[in-house]
Coordinates of C-alpha atoms and ligand atoms in Angstrom, one line a residue:
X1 CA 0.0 0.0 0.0
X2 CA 1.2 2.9 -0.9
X3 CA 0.7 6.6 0.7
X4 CA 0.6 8.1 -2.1
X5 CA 0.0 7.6 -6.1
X6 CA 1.0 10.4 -8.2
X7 CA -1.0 9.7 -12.2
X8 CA 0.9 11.6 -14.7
X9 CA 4.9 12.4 -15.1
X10 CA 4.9 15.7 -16.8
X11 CA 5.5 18.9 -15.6
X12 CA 3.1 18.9 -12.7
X13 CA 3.9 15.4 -11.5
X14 CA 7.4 16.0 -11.0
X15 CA 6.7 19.0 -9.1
X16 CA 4.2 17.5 -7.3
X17 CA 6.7 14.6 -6.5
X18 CA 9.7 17.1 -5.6
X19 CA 7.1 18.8 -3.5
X20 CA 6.1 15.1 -1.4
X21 CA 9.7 14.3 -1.4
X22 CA 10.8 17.1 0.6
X23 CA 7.4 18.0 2.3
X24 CA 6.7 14.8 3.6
X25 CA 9.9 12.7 3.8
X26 CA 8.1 9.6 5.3
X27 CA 5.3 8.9 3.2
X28 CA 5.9 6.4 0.2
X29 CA 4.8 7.4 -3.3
X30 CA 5.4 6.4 -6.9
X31 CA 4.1 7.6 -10.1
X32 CA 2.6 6.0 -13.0
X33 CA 2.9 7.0 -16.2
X34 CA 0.9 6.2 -19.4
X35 CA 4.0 7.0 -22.0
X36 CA 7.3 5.9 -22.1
X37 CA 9.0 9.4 -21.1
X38 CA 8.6 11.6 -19.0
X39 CA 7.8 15.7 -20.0
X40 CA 3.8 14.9 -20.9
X41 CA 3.2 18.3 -22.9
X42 CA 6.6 18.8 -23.5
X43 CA 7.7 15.4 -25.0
X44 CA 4.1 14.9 -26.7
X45 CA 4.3 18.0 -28.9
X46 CA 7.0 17.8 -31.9
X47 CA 6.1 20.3 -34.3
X48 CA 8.3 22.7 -35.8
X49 CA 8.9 25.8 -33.2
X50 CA 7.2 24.5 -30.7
X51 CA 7.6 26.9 -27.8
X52 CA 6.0 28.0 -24.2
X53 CA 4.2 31.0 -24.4
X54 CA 4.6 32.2 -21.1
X55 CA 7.7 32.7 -19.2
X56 CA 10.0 29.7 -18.2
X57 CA 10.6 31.7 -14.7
X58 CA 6.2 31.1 -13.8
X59 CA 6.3 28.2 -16.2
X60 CA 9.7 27.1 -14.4
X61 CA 9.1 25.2 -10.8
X62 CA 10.0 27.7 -7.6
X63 CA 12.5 24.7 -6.6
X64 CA 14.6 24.6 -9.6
X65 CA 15.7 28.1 -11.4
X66 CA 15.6 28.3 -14.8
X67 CA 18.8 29.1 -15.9
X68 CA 18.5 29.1 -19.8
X69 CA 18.8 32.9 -21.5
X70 CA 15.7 32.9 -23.4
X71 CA 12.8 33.5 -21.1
X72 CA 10.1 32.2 -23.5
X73 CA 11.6 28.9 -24.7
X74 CA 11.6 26.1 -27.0
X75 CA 10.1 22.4 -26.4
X76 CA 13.4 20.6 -26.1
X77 CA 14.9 23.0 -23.5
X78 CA 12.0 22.8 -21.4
X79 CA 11.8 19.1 -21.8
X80 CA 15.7 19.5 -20.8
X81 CA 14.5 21.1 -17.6
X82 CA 11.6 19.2 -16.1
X83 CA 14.3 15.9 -17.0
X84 CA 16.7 17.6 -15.1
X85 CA 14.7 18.3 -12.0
X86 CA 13.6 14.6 -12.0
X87 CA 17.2 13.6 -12.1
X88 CA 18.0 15.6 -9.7
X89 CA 15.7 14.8 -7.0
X90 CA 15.5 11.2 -7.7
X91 CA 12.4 11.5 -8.5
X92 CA 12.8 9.9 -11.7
X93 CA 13.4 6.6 -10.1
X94 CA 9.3 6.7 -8.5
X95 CA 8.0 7.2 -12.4
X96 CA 6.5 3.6 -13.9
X97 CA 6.4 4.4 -17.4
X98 CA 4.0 2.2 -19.6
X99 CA 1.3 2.6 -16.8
X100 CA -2.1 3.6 -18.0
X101 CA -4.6 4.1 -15.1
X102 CA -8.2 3.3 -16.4
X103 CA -10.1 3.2 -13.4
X104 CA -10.0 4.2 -9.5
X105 CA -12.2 2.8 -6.8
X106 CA -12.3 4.6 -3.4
X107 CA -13.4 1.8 0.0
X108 CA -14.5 3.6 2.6
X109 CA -14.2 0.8 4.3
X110 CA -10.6 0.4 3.7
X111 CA -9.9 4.0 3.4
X112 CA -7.9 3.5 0.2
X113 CA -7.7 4.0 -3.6
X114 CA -7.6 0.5 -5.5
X115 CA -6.4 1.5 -9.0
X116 CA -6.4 -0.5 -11.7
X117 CA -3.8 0.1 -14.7
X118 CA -3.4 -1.4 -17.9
X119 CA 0.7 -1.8 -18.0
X120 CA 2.0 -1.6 -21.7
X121 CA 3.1 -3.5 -24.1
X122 CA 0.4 -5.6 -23.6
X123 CA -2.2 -4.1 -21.6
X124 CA -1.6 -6.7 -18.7
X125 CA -4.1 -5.3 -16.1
X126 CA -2.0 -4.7 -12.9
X127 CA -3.6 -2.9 -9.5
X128 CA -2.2 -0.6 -7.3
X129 CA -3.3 0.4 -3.6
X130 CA -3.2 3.6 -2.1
X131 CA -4.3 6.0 0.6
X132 CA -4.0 9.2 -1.2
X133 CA -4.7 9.8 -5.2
X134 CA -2.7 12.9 -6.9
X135 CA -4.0 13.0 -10.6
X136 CA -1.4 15.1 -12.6
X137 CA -2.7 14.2 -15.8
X138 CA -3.1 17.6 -17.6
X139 CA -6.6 18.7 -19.2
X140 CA -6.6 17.2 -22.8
X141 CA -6.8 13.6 -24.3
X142 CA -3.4 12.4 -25.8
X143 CA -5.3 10.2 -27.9
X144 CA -7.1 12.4 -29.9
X145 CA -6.8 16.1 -31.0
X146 CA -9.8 18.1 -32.1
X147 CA -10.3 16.8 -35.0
X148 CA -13.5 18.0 -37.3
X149 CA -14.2 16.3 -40.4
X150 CA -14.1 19.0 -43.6
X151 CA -16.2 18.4 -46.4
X152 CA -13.9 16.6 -49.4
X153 CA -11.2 15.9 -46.8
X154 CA -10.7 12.7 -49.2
X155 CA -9.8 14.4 -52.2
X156 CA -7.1 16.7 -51.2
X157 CA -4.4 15.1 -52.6
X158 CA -1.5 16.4 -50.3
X159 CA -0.8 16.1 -47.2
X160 CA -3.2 16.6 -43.8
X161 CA -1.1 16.5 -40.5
X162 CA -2.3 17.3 -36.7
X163 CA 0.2 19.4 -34.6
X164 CA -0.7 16.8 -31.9
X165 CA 0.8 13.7 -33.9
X166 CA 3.3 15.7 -36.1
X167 CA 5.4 13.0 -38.3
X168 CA 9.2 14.1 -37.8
X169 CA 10.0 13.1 -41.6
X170 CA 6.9 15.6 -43.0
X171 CA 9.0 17.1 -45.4
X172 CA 7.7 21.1 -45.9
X173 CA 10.7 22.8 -47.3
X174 CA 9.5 25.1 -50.9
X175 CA 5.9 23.7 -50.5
X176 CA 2.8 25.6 -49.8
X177 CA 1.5 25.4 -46.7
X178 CA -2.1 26.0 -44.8
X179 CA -2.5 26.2 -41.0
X180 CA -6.1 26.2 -40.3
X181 CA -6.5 27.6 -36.8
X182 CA -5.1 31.1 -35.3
X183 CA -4.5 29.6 -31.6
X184 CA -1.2 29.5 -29.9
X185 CA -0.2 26.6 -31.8
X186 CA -1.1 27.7 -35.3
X187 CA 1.3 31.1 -34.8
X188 CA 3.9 29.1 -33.4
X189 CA 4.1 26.6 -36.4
X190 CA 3.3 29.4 -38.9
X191 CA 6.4 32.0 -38.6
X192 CA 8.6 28.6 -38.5
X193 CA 7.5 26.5 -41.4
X194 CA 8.4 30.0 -43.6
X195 CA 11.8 29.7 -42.7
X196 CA 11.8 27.2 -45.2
X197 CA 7.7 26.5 -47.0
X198 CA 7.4 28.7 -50.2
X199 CA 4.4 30.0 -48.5
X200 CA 2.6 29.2 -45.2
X201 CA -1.3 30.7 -45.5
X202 CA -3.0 31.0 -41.6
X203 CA -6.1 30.4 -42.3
X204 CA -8.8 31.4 -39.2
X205 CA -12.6 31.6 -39.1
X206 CA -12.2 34.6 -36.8
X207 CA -9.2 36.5 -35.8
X208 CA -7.2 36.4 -32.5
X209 CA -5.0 38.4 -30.1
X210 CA -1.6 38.3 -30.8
X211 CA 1.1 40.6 -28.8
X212 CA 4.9 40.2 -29.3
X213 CA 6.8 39.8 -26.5
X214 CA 10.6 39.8 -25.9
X215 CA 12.5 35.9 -26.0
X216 CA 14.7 37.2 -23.7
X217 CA 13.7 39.4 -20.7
X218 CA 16.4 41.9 -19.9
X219 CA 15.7 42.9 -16.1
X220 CA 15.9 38.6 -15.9
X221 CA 19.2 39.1 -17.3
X222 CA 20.8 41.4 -15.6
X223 CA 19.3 40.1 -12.2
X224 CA 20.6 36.8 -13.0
X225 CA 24.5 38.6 -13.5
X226 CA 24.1 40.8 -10.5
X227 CA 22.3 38.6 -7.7
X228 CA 22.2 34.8 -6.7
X229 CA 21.0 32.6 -8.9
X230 CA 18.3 31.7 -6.2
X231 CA 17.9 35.4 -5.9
X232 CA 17.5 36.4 -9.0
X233 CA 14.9 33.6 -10.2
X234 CA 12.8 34.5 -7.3
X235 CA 12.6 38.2 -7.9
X236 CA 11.8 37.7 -12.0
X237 CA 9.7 35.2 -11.2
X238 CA 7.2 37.6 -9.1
X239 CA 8.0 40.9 -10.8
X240 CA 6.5 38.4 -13.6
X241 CA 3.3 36.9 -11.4
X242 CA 2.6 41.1 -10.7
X243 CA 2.9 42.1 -14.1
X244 CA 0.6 39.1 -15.1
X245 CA -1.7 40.3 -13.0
X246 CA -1.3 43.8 -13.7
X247 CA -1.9 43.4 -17.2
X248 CA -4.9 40.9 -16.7
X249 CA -6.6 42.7 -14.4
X250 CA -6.3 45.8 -16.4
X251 CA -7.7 44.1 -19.9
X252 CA -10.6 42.9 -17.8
X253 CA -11.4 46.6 -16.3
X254 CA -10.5 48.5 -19.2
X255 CA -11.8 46.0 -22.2
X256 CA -12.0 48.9 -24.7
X257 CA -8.6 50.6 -24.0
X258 CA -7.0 47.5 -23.8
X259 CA -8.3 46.0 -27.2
X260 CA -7.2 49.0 -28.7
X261 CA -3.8 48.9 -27.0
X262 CA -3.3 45.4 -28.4
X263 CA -4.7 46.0 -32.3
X264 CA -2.4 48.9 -32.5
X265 CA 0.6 47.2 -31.2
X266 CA 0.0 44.5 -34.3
X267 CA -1.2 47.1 -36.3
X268 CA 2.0 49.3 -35.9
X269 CA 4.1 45.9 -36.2
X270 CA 2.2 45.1 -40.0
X271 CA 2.5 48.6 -41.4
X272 CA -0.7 50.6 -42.6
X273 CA -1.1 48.5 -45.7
X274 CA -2.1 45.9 -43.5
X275 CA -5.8 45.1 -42.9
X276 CA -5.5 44.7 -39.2
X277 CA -9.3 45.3 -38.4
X278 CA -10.0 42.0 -40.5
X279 CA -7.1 39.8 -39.9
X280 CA -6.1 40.8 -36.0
X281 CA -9.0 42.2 -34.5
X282 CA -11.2 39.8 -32.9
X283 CA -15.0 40.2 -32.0
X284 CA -14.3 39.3 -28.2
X285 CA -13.0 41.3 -25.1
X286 CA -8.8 40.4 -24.3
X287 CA -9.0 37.1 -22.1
X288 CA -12.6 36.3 -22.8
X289 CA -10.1 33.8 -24.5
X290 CA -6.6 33.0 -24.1
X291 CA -3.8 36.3 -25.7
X292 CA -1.3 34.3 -27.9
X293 CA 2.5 35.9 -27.3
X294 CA 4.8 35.9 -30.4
X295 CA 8.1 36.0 -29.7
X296 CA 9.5 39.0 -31.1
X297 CA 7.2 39.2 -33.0
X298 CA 8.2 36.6 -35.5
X299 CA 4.7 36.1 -36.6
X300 CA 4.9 39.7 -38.0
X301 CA 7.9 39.8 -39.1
X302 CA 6.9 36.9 -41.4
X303 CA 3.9 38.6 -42.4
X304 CA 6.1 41.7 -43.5
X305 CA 8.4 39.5 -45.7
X306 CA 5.9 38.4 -47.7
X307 CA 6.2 34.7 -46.7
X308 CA 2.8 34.6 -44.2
X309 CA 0.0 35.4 -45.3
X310 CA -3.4 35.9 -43.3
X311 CA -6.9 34.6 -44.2
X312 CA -10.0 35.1 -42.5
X313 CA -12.7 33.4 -44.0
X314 CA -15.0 30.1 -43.9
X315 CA -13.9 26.4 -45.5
X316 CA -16.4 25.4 -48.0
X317 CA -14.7 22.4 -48.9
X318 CA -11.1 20.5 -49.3
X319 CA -10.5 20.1 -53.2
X320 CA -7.5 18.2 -54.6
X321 CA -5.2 20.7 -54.4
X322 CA -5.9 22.8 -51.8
X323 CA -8.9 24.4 -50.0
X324 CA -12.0 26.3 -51.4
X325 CA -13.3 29.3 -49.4
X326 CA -16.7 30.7 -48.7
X327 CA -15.4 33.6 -50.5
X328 CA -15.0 31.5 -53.5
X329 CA -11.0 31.6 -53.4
X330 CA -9.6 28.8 -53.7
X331 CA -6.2 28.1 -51.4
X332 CA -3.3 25.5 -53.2
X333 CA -1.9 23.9 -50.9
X334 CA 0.7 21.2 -50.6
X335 CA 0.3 20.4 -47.1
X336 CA -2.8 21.5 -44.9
X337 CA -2.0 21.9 -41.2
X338 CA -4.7 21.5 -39.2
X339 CA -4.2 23.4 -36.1
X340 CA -7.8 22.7 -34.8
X341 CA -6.8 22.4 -31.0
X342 CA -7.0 19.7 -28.3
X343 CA -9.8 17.4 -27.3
X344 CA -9.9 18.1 -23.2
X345 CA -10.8 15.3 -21.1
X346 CA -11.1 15.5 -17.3
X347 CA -8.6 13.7 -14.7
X348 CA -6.7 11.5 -17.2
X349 CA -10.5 9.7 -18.3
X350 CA -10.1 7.6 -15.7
X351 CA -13.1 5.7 -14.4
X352 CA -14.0 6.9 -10.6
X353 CA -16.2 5.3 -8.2
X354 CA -16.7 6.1 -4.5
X355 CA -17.7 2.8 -2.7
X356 CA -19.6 1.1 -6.0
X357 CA -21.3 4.3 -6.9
X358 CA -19.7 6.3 -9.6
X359 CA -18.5 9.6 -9.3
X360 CA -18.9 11.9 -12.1
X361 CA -16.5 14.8 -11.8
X362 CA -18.6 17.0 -14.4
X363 CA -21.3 16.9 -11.9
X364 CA -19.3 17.9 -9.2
X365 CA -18.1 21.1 -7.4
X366 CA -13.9 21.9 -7.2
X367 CA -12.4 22.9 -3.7
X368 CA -10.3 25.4 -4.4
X369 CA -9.6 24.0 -8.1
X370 CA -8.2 21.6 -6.8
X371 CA -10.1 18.8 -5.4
X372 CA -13.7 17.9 -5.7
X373 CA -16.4 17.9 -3.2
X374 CA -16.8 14.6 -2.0
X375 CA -14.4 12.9 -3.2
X376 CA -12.1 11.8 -0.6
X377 CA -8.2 11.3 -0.5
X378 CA -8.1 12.7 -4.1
X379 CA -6.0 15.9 -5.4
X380 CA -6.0 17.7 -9.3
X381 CA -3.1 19.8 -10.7
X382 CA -4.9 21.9 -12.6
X383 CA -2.6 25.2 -13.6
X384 CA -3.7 28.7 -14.5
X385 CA -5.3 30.2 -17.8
X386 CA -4.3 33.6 -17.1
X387 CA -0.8 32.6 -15.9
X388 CA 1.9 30.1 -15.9
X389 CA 0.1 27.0 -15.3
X390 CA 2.8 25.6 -12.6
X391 CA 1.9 28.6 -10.3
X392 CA -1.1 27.0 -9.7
X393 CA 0.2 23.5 -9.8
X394 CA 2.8 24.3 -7.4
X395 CA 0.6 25.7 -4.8
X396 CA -1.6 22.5 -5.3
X397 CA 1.6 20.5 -4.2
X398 CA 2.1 22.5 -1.4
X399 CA -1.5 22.5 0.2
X400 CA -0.8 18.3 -0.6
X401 CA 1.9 17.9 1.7
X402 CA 0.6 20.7 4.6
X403 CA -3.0 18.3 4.3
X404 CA -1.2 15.1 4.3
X405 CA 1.1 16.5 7.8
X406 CA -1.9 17.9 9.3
X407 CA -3.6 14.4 9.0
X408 CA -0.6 12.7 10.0
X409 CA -0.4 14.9 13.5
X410 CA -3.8 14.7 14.2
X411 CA -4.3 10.6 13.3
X412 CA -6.9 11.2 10.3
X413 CA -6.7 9.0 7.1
X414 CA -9.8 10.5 5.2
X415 CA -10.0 14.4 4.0
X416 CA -12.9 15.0 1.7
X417 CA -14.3 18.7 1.1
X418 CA -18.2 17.8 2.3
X419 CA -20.5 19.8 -0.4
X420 CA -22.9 21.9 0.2
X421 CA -26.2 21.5 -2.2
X422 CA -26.4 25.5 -0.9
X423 CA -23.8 26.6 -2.8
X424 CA -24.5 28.1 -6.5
X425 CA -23.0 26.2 -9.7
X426 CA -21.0 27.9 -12.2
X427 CA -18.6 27.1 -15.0
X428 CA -14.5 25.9 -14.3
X429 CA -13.5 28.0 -16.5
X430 CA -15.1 31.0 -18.2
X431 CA -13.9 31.2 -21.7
X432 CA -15.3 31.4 -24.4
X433 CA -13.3 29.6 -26.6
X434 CA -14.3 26.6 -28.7
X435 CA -12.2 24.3 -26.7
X436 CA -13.5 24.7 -23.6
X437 CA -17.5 25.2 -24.4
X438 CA -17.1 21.5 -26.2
X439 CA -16.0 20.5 -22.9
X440 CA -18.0 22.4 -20.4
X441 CA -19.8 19.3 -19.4
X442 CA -17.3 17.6 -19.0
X443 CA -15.8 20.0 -16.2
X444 CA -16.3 19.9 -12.7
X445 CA -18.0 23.2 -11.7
X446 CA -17.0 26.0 -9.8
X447 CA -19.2 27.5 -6.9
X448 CA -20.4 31.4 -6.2
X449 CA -18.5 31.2 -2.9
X450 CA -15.2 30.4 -0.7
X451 CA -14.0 27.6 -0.8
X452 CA -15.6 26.7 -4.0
X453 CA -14.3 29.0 -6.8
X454 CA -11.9 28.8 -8.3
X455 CA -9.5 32.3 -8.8
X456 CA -7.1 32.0 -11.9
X457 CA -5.4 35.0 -9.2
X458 CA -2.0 33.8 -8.0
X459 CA -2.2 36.2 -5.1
X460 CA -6.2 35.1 -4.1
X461 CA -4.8 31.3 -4.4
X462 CA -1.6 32.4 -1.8
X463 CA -3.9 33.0 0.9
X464 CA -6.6 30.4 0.5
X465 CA -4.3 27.7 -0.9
X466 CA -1.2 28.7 0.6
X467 CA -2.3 30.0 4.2
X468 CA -5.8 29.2 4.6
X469 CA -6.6 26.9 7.7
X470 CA -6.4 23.3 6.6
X471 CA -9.5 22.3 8.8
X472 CA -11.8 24.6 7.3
X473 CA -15.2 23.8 8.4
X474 CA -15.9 22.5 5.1
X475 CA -12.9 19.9 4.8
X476 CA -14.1 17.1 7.0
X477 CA -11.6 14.2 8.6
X478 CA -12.0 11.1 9.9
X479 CA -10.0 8.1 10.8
X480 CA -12.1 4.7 9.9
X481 CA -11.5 2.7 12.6
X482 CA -8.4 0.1 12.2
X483 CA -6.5 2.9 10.3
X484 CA -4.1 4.7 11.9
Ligands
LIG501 C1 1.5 23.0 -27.2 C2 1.2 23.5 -25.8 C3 1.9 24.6 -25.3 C4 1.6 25.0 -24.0 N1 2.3 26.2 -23.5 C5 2.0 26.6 -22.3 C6 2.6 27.8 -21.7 O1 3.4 28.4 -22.4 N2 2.4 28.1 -20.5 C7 1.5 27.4 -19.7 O2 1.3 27.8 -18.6 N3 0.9 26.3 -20.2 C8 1.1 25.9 -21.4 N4 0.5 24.8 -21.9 C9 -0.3 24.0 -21.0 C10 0.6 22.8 -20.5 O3 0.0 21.6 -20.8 C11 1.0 23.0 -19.1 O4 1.8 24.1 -18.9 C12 1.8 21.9 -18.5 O5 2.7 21.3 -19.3 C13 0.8 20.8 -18.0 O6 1.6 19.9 -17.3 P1 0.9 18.7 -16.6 O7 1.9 17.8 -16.1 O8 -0.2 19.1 -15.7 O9 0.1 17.9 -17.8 P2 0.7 17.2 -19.1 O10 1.9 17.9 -19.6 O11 -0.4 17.0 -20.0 O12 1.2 15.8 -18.5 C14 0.2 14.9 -18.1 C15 0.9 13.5 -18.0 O13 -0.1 12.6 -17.4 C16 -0.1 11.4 -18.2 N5 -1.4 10.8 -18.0 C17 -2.6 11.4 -18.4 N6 -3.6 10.5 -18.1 C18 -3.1 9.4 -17.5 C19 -3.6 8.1 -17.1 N7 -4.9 7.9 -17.0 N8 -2.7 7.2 -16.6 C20 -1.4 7.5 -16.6 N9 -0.8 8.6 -17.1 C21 -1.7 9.6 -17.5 C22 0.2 11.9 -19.6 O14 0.7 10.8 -20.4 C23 1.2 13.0 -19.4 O15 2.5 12.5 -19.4 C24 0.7 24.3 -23.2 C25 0.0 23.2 -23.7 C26 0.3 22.8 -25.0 C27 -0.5 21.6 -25.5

């Protein structure tokens, strides 16, 4: 029996480990992982460019500095980094690779998690026991992408490739290319594939904020040749989590100014032969949906040379050699990208029931984002939408280990936030993009009050994840009898 089972190695397991390891040195734990690597996100995703958005120091875990120059960085490097930490820690050695956890049932009787996994090559079923389930397994399938079917998908005769399962051999050098799609994947592929396509066509329905931000982040910089490492990361990494916040918090008051701030800051970047109102100003407020950061502003840059172009318009159908539009234009293409976006699923799709009955997590309310009324011995990683999503992730670990001490001191075995029928439903998260309304049922649900919502504020999460009283009133222990 194990204390506890962390489900997932990527970016949030290994800090969620790190965090057990040093937090609470006696209790066992291993991790299972469905892949053969570690990384999740970062290993799964090979396309060309592929990049963080936000900065590695808020991306980066508060344990381990990130000591690379570029502050918005490439996959590999940040793969480099969460191996790195895993190494270091020894945490690496707790990861089962090849370990696909399908279903989770919770005895009260026992107080324990029996988990059963389906270990790879062959699926041999294999269970696990445990007193305490951590389920670091990101927000999207890794079996599917979002995929929609487009009428005379058959007949295009070149070739159609998903970001998500991107063949390493796809040859794109002097071909033209189309990226359907204008999220943060499709302008990270685009300004890359020119650097060698004839032509690379971003094709969107409907436009989307895009603001340039530096690769490198000078004040970082010279903190990091001035002051401790340790220092230094610590000081970027909040002047960062402020600024975050500052900007947020200012789109969301100020919606007008700050759609005009962002438009002119492309518009100035494209020149004023550019049609900016059609191609770069979207019909939404600035974080109804996600802002996608181009690092200096390659996208642009791309644009200006002559070897991006932007379309907005509808897809009437595929034809042999390219796309036709609702416009009547038809697009040639010798390789259609379709950057069409992820498929979410909800705590890896596993299977939960709660002695016999099962528990549906899309019926249920989070605590604190971050576990779900109810459902006992049981903990989510689930980062930020604003912000870096480790912030969040981090500050999950750390409420993890202060619960598990706390019910170590006081001899309790069960935690489960008891809900409250009283307490208002409202959506996880509130954007409105495509992605997460196909999913909204899917999600747990958010409540009108404390300790039920769910912030997307690093500074709201500090003090009611961080130092908020662990026996709340609404987080109920016990000790079944026969378990100390
Ligand atoms: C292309 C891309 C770029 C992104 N860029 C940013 C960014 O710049 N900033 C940001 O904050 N966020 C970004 N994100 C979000 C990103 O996913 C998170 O930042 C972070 O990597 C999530 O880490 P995670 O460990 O929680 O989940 P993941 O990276 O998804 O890892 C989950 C792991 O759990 C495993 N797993 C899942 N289900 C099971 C199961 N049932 N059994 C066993 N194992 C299971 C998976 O195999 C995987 O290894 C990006 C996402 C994508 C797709």
């Amino acid at each position: 029996m194990l204390d506890v089972l962390i489900v997932g190695a990527g970016l949030s397991g290994i800090g969620a480990a790190r965090h057990l390891q040093k937090d609470c040195p006696t209790r066992t734990f291993a991790i299972l992982e469905a892949r053969d690597a570690m990384g999740g996100t970062w290993d799964l995703f090979r396309y060309p460019g592929i990049r963080s958005d936000s900065d590695m120091h808020t991306l980066g875990y508060a344990f381990r500095p990130w000591a690379e120059r570029k502050a918005i960085a490439d996959g590999p490097s940040i793969l480099r980094y969460i191996r790195a930490a895993a190494d270091e820690t020894g945490v690496a050695q707790q990861i089962r690779y090849g370990h696909t956890v399908r279903s989770a049932r919770w005895s009260s009787a026992e107080a324990c998690w029996t988990v059963d996994v389906e270990q790879k090559p062959a699926g041999k079923p294999v269970q696990f026991k445990a007193r305490f389930l951590y389920l670091c397994c990101g927000y999207y399938s890794y079996a599917e992408g979002h995929q929609p079917a487009f009428a005379g998908q058959a007949e295009f005769r070149g070739a159609l490739v998903y970001p998500q399962f991107w063949a390493p051999d796809l040859d794109y050098q002097d071909k033209q290319v189309v990226v359907i799609g204008s999220g943060a994947t499709a302008v990270t592929l685009v300004p890359e594939m020119a650097k060698t396509a004839a032509h690379v066509t971003m094709l969107q329905r409907s436009p989307t904020y895009v603001v340039t931000r530096p690769s490198e982040d000078a004040i970082a910089l010279w903190l990091d040749r001035h002051l401790p490492v340790r220092l230094a990361y610590a000081l970027t990494r909040w002047k960062n989590i402020l600024m975050g916040m500052f900007f947020y918090r200012l789109a969301r008051r100020r919606p007008a100014g700050f759609r005009r701030y962002l438009v002119d800051m492309a518009a100035r970047q494209l020149g004023p032969q550019f049609d900016v109102a059609t191609h770069f100003t979207p019909n939404y407020n600035p974080w109804d949906q996600r802002i996608c950061a181009v690092p200096d502003g390659d996208l642009f840059r791309q644009i200006r040379n002559g070897k991006v172009s932007v379309v907005t318009d509808t897809i009437e159908r595929f034809t042999p050699h390219g796309i036709l539009l609702g416009s009547g234009l038809e697009l040639p293409a010798d390789i259609i990208v379709a950057a069409t976006g992820l498929k979410l699923n909800v705590l890896g799709d596993i299977a939960i029931r709660v002695d016999d009955k099962p528990y549906t997590p899309g019926q249920a309310m989070t605590y604190k984002g971050m576990m779900l009324a109810d459902l006992p011995n049981v903990a989510m990683a689930f980062g930020y939408t604003n912000a870096s999503w480790t912030l969040k992730a981090d500050l999950t670990a750390g409420y993890v280990c202060r619960l598990l001490n706390y019910m170590e001191r006081n001899g309790y075995s069960v935690a489960v936030p008891k809900g409250d029928p009283g307490v208002a439903a409202q959506p996880f998260l509130s954007f409105t993009s495509g992605y997460v309304q196909r999913a909204i049922a899917l999600l747990p649900k958010q409540g009108d009050r404390k300790p039920w919502q769910v912030h997307q504020n690093y500074l709201a999460d500090l003090l009611t994840i961080r130092w908020g009283r662990i026996a709340d009133g609404v987080m109920q222990f016990s000790n079944p009898k026969g378990h100390p």
